[in-house]
Coordinates of C-alpha atoms (C1' of nucleotides) in Angstrom, one line a residue:
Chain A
X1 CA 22.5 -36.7 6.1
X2 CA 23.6 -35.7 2.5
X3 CA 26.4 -33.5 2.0
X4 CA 25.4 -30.3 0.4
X5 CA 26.9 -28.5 -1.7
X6 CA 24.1 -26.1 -3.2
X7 CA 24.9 -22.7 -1.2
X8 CA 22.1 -22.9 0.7
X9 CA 21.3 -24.2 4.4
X10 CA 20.3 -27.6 4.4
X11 CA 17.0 -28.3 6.8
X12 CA 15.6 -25.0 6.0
X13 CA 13.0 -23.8 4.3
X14 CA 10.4 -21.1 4.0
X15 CA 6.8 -21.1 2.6
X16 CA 5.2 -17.6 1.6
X17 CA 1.2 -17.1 1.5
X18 CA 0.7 -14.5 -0.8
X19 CA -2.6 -12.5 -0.1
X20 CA -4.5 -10.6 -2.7
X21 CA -7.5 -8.4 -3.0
X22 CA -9.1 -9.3 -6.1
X23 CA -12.3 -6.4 -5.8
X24 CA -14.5 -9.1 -3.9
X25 CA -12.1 -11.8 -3.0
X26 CA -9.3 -12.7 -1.0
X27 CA -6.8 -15.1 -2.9
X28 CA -3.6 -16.5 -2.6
X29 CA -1.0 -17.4 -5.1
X30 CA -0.3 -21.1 -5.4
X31 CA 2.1 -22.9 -7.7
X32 CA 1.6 -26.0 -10.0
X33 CA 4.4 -28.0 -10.5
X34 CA 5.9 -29.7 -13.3
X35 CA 3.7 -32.6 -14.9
X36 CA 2.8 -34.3 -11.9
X37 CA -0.4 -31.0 -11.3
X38 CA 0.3 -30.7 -7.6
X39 CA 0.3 -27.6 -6.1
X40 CA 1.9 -26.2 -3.5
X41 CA 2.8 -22.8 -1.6
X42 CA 5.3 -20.7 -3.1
X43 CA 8.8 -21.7 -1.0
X44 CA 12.6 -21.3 -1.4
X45 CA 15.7 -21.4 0.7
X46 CA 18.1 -19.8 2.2
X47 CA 21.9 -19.1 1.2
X48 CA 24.3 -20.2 3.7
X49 CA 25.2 -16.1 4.0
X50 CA 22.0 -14.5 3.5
X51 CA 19.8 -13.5 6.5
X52 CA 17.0 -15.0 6.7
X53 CA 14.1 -12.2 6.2
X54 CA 16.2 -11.3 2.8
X55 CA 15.9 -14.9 1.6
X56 CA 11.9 -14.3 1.3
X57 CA 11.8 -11.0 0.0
X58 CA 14.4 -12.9 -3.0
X59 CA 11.5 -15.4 -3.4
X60 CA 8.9 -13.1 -3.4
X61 CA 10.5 -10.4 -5.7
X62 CA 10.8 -13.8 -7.8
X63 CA 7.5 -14.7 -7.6
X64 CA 5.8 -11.6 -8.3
X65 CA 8.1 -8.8 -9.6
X66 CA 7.4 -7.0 -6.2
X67 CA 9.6 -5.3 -4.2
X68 CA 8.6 -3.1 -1.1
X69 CA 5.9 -5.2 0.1
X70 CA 4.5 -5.9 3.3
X71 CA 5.9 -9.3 4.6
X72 CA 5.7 -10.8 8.3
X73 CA 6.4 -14.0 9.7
X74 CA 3.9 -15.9 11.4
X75 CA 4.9 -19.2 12.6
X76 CA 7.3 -22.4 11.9
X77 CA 6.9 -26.1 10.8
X78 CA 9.2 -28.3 12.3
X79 CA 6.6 -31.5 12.7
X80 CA 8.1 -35.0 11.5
X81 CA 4.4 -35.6 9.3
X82 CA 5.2 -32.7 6.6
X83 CA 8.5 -34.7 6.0
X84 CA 7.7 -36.8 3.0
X85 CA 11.2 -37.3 0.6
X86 CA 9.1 -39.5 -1.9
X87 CA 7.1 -36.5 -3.3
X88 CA 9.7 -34.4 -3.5
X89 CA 11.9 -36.9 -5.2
X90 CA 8.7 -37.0 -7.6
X91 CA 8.8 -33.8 -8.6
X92 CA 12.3 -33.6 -9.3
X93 CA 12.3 -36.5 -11.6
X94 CA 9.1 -35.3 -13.1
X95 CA 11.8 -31.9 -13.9
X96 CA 14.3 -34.4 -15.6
X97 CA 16.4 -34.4 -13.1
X98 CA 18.2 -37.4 -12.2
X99 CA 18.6 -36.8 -8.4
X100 CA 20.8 -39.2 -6.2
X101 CA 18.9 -40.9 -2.8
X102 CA 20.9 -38.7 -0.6
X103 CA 20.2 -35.4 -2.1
X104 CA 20.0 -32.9 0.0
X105 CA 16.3 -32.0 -1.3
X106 CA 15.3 -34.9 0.2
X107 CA 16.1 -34.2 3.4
X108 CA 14.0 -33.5 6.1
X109 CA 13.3 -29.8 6.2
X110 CA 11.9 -27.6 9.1
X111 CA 10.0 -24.3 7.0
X112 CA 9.4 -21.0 8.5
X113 CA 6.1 -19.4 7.4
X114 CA 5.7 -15.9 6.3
X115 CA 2.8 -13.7 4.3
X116 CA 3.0 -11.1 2.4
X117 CA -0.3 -8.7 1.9
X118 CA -0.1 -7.3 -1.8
X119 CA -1.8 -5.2 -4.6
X120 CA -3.3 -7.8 -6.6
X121 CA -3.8 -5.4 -9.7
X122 CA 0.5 -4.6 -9.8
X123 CA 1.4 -8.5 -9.8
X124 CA 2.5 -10.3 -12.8
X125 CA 3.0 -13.8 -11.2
X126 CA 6.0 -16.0 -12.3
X127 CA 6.9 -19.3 -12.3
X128 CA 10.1 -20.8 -11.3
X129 CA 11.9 -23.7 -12.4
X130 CA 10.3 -25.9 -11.0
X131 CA 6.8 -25.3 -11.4
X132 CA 4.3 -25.1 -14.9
X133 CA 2.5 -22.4 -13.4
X134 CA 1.3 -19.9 -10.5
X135 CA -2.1 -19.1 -10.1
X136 CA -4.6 -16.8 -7.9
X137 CA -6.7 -18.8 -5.5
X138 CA -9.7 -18.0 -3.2
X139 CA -8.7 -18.7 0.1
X140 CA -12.4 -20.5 0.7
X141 CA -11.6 -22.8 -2.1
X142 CA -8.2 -23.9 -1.8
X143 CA -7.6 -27.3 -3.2
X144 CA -5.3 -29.8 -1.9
X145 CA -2.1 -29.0 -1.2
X146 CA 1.4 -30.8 -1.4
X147 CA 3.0 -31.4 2.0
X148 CA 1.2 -29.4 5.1
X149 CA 0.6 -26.3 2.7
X150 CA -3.0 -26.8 3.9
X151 CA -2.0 -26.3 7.8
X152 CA 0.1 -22.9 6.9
X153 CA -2.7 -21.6 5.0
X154 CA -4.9 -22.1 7.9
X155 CA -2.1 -20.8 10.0
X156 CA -1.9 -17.7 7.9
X157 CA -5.4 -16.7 7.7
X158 CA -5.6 -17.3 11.5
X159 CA -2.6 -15.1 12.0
X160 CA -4.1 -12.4 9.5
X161 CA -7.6 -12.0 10.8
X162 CA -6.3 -11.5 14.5
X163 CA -3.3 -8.9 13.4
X164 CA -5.9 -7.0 11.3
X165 CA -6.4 -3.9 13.1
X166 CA -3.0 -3.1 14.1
X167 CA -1.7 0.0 12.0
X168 CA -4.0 -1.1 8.9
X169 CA -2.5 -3.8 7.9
X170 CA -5.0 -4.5 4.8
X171 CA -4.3 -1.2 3.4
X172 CA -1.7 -3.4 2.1
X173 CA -4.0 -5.3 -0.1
X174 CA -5.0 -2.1 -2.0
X175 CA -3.6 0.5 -4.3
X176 CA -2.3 3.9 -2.6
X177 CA -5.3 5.2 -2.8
X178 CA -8.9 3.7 -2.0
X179 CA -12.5 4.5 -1.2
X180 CA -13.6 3.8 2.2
X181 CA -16.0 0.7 0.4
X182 CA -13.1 -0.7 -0.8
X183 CA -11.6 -0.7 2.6
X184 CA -14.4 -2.7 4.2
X185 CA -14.8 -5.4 1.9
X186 CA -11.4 -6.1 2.1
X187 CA -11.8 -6.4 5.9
X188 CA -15.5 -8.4 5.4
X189 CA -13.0 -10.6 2.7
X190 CA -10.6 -11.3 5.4
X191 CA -13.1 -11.9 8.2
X192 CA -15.6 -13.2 6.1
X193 CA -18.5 -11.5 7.3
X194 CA -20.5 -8.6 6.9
X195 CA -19.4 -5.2 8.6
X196 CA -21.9 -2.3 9.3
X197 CA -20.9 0.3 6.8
X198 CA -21.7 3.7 9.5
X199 CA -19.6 1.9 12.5
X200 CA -16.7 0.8 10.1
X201 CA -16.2 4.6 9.2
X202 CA -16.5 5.8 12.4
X203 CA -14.3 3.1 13.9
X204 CA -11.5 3.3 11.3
X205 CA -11.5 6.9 10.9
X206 CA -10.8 7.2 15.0
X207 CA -7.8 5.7 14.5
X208 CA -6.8 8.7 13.0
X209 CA -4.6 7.3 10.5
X210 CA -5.9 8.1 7.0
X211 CA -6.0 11.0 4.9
X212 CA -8.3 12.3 3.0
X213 CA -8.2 13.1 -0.4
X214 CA -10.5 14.5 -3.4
X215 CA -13.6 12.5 -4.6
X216 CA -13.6 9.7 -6.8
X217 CA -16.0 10.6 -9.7
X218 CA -16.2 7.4 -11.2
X219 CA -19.8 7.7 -13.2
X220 CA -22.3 6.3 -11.2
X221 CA -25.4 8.6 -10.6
X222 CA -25.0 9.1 -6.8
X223 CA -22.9 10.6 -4.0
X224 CA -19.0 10.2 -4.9
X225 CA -17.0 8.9 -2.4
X226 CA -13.7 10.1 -1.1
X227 CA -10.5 9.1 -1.6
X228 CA -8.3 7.5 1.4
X229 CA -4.2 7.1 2.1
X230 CA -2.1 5.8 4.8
X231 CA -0.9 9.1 6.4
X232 CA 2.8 9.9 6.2
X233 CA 4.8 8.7 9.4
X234 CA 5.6 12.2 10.8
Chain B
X1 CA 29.9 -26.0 6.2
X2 CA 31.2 -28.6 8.5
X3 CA 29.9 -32.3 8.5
X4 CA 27.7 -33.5 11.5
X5 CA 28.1 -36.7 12.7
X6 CA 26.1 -35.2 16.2
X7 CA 22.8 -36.5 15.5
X8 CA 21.4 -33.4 15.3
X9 CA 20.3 -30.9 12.5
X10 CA 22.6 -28.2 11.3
X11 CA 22.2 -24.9 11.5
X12 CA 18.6 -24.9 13.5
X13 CA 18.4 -24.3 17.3
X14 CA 16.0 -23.1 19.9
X15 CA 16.2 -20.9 22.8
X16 CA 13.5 -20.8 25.4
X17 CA 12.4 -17.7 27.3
X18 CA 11.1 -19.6 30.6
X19 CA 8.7 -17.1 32.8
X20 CA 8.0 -18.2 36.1
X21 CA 6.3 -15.9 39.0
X22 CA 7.5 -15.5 42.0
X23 CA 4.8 -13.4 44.5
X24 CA 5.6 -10.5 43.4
X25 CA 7.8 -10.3 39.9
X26 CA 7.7 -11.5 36.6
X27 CA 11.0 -13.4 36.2
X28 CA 13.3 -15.5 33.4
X29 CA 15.6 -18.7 33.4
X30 CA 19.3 -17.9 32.3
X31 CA 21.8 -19.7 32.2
X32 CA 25.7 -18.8 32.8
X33 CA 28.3 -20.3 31.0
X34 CA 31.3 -22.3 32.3
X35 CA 34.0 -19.9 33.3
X36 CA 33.3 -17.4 30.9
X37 CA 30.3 -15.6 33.5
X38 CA 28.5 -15.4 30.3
X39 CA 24.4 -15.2 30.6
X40 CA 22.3 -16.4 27.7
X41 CA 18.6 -18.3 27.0
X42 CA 18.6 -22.0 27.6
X43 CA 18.2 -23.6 24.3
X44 CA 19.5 -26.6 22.7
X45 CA 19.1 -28.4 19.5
X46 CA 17.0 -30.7 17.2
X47 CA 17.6 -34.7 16.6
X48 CA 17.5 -35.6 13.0
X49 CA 14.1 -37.9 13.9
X50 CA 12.4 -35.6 16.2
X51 CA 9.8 -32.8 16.0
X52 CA 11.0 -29.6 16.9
X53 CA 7.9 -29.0 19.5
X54 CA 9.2 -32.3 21.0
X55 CA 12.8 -31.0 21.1
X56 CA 12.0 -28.0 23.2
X57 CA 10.0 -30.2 25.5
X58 CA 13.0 -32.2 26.1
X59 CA 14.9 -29.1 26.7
X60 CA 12.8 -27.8 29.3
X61 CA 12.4 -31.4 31.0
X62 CA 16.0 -31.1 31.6
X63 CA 16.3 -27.7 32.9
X64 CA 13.2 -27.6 34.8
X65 CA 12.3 -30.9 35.8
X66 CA 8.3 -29.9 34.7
X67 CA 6.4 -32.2 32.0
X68 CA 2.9 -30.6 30.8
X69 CA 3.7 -27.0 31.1
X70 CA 2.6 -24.0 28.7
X71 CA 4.7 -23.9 25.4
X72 CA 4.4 -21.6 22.8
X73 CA 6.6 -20.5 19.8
X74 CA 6.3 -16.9 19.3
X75 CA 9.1 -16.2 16.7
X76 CA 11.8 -17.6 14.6
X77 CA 15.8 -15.1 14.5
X78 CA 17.3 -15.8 11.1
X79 CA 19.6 -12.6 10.9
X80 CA 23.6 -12.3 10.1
X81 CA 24.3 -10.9 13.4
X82 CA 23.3 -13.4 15.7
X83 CA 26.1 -15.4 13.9
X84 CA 29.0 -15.2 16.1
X85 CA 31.5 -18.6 16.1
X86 CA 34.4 -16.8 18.3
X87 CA 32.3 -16.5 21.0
X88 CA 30.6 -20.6 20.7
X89 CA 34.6 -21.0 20.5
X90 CA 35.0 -19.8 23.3
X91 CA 32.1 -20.9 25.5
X92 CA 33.5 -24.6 23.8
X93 CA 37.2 -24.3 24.7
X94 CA 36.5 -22.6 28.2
X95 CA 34.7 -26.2 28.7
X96 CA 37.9 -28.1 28.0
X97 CA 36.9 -28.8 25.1
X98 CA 39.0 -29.1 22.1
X99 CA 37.0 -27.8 18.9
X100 CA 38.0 -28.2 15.6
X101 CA 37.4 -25.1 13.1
X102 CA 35.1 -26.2 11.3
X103 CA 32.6 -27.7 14.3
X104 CA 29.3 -28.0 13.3
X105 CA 28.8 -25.8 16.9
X106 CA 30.4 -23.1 15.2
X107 CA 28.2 -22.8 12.6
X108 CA 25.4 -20.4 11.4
X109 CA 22.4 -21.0 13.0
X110 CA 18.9 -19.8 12.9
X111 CA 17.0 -20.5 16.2
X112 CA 13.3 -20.4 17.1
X113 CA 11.8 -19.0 20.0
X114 CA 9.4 -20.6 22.3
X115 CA 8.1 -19.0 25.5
X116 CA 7.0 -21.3 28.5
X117 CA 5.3 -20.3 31.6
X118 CA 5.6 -22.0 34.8
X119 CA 4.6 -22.7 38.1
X120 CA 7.5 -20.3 39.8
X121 CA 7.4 -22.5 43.1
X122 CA 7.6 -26.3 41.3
X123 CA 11.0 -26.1 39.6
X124 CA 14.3 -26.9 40.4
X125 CA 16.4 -25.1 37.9
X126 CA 19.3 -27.9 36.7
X127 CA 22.0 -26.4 34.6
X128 CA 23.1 -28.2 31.8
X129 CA 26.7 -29.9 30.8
X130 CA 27.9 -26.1 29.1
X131 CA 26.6 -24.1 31.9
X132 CA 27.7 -23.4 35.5
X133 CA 24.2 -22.4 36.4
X134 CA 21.1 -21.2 36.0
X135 CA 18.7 -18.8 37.8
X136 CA 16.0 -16.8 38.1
X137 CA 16.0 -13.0 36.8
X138 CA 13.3 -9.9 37.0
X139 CA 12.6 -9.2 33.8
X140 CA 13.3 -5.5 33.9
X141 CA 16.7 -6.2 35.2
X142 CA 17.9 -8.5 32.5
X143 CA 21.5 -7.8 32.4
X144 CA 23.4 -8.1 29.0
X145 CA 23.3 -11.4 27.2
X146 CA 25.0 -13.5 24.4
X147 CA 24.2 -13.3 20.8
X148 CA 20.4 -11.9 20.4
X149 CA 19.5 -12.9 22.9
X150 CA 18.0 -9.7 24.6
X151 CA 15.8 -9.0 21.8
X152 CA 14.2 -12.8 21.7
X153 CA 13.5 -12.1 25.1
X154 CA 11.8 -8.5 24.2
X155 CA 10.1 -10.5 21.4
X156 CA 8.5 -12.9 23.8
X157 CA 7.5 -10.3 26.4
X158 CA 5.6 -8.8 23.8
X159 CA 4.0 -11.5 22.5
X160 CA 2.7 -12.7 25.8
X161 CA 1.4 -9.2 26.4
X162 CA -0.7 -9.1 23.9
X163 CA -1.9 -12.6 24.2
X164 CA -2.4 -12.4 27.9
X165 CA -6.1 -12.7 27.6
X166 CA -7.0 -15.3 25.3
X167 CA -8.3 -18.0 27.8
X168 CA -6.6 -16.6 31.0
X169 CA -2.5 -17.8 29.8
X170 CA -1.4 -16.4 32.5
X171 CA -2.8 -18.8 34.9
X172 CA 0.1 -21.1 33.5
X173 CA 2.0 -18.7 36.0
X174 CA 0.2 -19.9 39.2
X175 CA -0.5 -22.8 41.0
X176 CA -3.7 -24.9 40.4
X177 CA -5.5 -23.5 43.3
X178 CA -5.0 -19.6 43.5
X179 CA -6.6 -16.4 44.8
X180 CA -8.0 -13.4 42.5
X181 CA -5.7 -11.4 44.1
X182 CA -2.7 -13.5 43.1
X183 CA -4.0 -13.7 39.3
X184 CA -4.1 -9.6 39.6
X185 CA -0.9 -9.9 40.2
X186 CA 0.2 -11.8 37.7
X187 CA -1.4 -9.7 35.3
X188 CA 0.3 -6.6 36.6
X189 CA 3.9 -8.0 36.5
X190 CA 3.5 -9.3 33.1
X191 CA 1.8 -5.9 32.0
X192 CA 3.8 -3.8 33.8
X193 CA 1.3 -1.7 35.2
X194 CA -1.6 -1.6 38.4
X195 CA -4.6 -2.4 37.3
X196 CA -8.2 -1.5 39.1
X197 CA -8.9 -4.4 41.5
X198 CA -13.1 -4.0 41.1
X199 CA -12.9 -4.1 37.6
X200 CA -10.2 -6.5 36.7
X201 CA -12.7 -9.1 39.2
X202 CA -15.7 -7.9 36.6
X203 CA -13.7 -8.7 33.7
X204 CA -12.2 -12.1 34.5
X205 CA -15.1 -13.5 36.2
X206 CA -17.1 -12.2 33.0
X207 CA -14.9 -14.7 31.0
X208 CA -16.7 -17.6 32.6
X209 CA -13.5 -19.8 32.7
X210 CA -12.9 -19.9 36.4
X211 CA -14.5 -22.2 39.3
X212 CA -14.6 -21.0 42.4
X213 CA -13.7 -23.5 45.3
X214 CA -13.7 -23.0 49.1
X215 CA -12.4 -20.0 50.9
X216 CA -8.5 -19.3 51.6
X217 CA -8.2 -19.1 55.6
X218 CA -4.6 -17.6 55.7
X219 CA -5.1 -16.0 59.5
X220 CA -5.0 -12.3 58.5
X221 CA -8.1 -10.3 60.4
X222 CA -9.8 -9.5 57.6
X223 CA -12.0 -11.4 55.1
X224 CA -10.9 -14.8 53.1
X225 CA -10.3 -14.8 49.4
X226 CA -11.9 -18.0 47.2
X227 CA -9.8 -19.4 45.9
X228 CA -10.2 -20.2 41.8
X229 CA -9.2 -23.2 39.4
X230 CA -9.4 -23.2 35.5
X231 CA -12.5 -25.0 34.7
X232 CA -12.1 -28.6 33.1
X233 CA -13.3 -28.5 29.1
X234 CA -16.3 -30.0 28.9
Chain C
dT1 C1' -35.3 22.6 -14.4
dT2 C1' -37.0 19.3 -11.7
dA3 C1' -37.9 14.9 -9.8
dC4 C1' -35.7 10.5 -9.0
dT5 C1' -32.3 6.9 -7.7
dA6 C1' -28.3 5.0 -5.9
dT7 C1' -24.6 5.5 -2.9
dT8 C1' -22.0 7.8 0.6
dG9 C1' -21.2 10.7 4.9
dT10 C1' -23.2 11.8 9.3
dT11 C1' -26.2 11.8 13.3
dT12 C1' -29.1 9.8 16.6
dC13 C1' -30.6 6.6 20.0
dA14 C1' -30.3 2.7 22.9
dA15 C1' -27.7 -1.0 24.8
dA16 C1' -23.4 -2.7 26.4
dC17 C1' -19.0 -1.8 28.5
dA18 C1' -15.3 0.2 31.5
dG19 C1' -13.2 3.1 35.2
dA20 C1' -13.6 5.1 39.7
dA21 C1' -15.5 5.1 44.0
dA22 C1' -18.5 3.7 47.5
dC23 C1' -20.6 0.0 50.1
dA24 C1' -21.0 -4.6 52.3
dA25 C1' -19.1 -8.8 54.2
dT26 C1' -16.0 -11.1 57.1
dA27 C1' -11.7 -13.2 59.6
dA28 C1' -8.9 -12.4 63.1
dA29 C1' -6.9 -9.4 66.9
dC30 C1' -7.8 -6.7 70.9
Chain D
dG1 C1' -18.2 -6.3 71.2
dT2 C1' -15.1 -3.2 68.6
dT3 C1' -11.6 -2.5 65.4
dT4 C1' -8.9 -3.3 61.2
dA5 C1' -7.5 -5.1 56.9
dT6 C1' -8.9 -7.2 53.0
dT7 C1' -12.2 -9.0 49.7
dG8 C1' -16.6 -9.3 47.1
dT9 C1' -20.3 -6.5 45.1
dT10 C1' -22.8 -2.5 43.6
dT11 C1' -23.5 2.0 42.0
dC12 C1' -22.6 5.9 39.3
dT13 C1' -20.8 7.9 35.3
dG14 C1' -18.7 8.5 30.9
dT15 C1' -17.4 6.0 26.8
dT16 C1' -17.9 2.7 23.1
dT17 C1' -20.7 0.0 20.0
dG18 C1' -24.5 -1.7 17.0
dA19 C1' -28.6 -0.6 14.3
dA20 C1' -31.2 2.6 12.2
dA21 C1' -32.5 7.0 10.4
dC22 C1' -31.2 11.1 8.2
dA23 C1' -28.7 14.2 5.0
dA24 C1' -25.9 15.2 1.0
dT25 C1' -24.9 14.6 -3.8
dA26 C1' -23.7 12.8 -8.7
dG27 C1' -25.7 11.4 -12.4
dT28 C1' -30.3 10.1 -15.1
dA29 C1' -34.6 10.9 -17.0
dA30 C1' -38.9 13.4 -17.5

DNA sequence: TTACTATTGTTTCAAACAGAAACAATAAAC
DNA sequence: GTTTATTGTTTCTGTTTGAAACAATAGTAA
């Protein structure tokens, strides 16, 4: 075990899935790093004084410029098979960094997983330091992925499609405002299947959660549809 | 941050929320600490070589004597308050031990949470080298514990309530062989609530998971219950 | 102005489900 | 045999859900 003198907890690590709503799609942000083309999730660490939920919002307001945004954790990697020091020492060298065998990068870390559900039109997606770029994907074509980036994905989605319902959660994926279209292909992006328009008003609307607003006129030569919001906690 | 010649990771810890069922009540392991009379979770820590599933397993070996039993991780505490070194000091020095300031013990740590359930009647709860003892507790009369430790076990009472149903967890609770009656119960301690005995019979039995073996002769004057198993995968 | 079209909001109808109560079966005691 | 306590099943009713039809309406085009 390497000595560590970086300001952040050795061993620990967290990996953020990033969900956006592209207007037919459900992607997720991944990140390219440096010459060697692999890509990974977006990840950090944590400071040896900074709690732990704080440490992802850091990364994420990083990452994407957003602050506010809906974040949960949904499960943690500590499995010996996602250790693998020779990659990572890879993509340090491939940075120009000459990094000694007992850095404490290479270590073995456990990561804790979180996702974040945002409005994919707001997000101006940054690179860090260590990677060339960061890039939308749809979550049915997700390449290969460094590490076990693959499993949290899975993991993620899993985690997503059985939280749905409670309080709305994918109202998170759109801007304030949104028709109640928009709504359900977000919900048939998630699931990945076809929802019966007339049910998915009538079942969403019971909840009894949204507002209405005026109409959208946006053009088209037919019935305009209303405008929805999260009602105000009273 | 201290070096750690222990063998195990830094800063990462478990603590398991242990539910066993006891004929009536929903209960939890805790431990009490050496001297102190101080009640907390049993947890424990990770070797540098070992999975961190595995090192929960090996924890509850230890305290419960049970191989093979129902593990799940439902949450990982990385917050600022759970750090508290005076009182590890404490708990350290009431054991006779003599801790040096900078122990890796007295470290920050963040700890994830499993939940196990457990056949109530098969254990023999063995405290560990820290702790005095360790017993069985109602879960709505969990008196005041160490660090966080109240809110993990909130945390993992709400997570098994709202996964109760997917494929009958709660049968975890019971022994191999057990009555409907019995897995009413169950449900009712872990939910907190009576439920209706005709339909809660409809709606398990609609599930299709359970085999029904020969009848329960117990000598009350009045009809025998079956008696139900999980059916084997096929 | 008046059809016409595309889309959205609402209603209807039947099937499936859930909650409460009644009914039926039965093991042991008297 | 009769009684009693408990368990297994059915019935009745109201609610929810899924599929389709119907109604409303913003623009387009005759």
């Amino acid at each position: 075990m390497a000595f560590n003198t970086s300001g952040y907890l050795p061993h620990i690590a967290y990996d953020s899935v990033i969900f956006g709503f592209s207007g037919e799609k459900l992607k997720i942000l991944l990140i390219e790093y440096h010459k060697t083309g692999w890509l990974a999730l977006p990840g950090g660490f944590v400071k040896v004084d900074e709690p732990l939920d704080e440490a992802v919002k850091r990364g994420l307001r990083e990452r994407t410029g957003l602050d506010q945004i809906f974040l949960e954790q949904f499960y943690t990697f500590g499995s010996l098979e996602r250790v693998q020091p020779e990659i990572m020492k890879k993509i340090l060298t491939a940075h120009d960094k000459d990094i000694a065998d007992d850095h404490w990068l290479l270590d073995r870390f456990i990561s804790v997983g979180y996702y974040a559900l945002i409005d994919y039109d707001k997000v101006e997606p940054t690179p860090d330091a260590l990677s060339d770029s960061i890039n939308w994907y749809g979550v049915d074509e997700i390449p290969e992925l460094l590490f076990d980036h693959n499993f949290i994905v899975k993991k993620a989605l899993d985690h997503l499609r059985t939280h749905l319902d409670q309080k709305l959660l994918s109202v998170n994926l759109l801007p304030e405002r949104f028709t109640m279209k928009e709504l359900q292909q977000v919900y048939e992006a998630i699931l990945g299947e076809k929802l019966n328009r007339a049910n998915f008003q009538r079942k969403i609307l019971s909840l009894g959660i949204l507002e209405r607003h005026e109409k959208l006129y946006s053009g088209g030569s037919h019935k305009a549809p209303y405008l929805y919001s999260l009602k105000k906690k009273v």
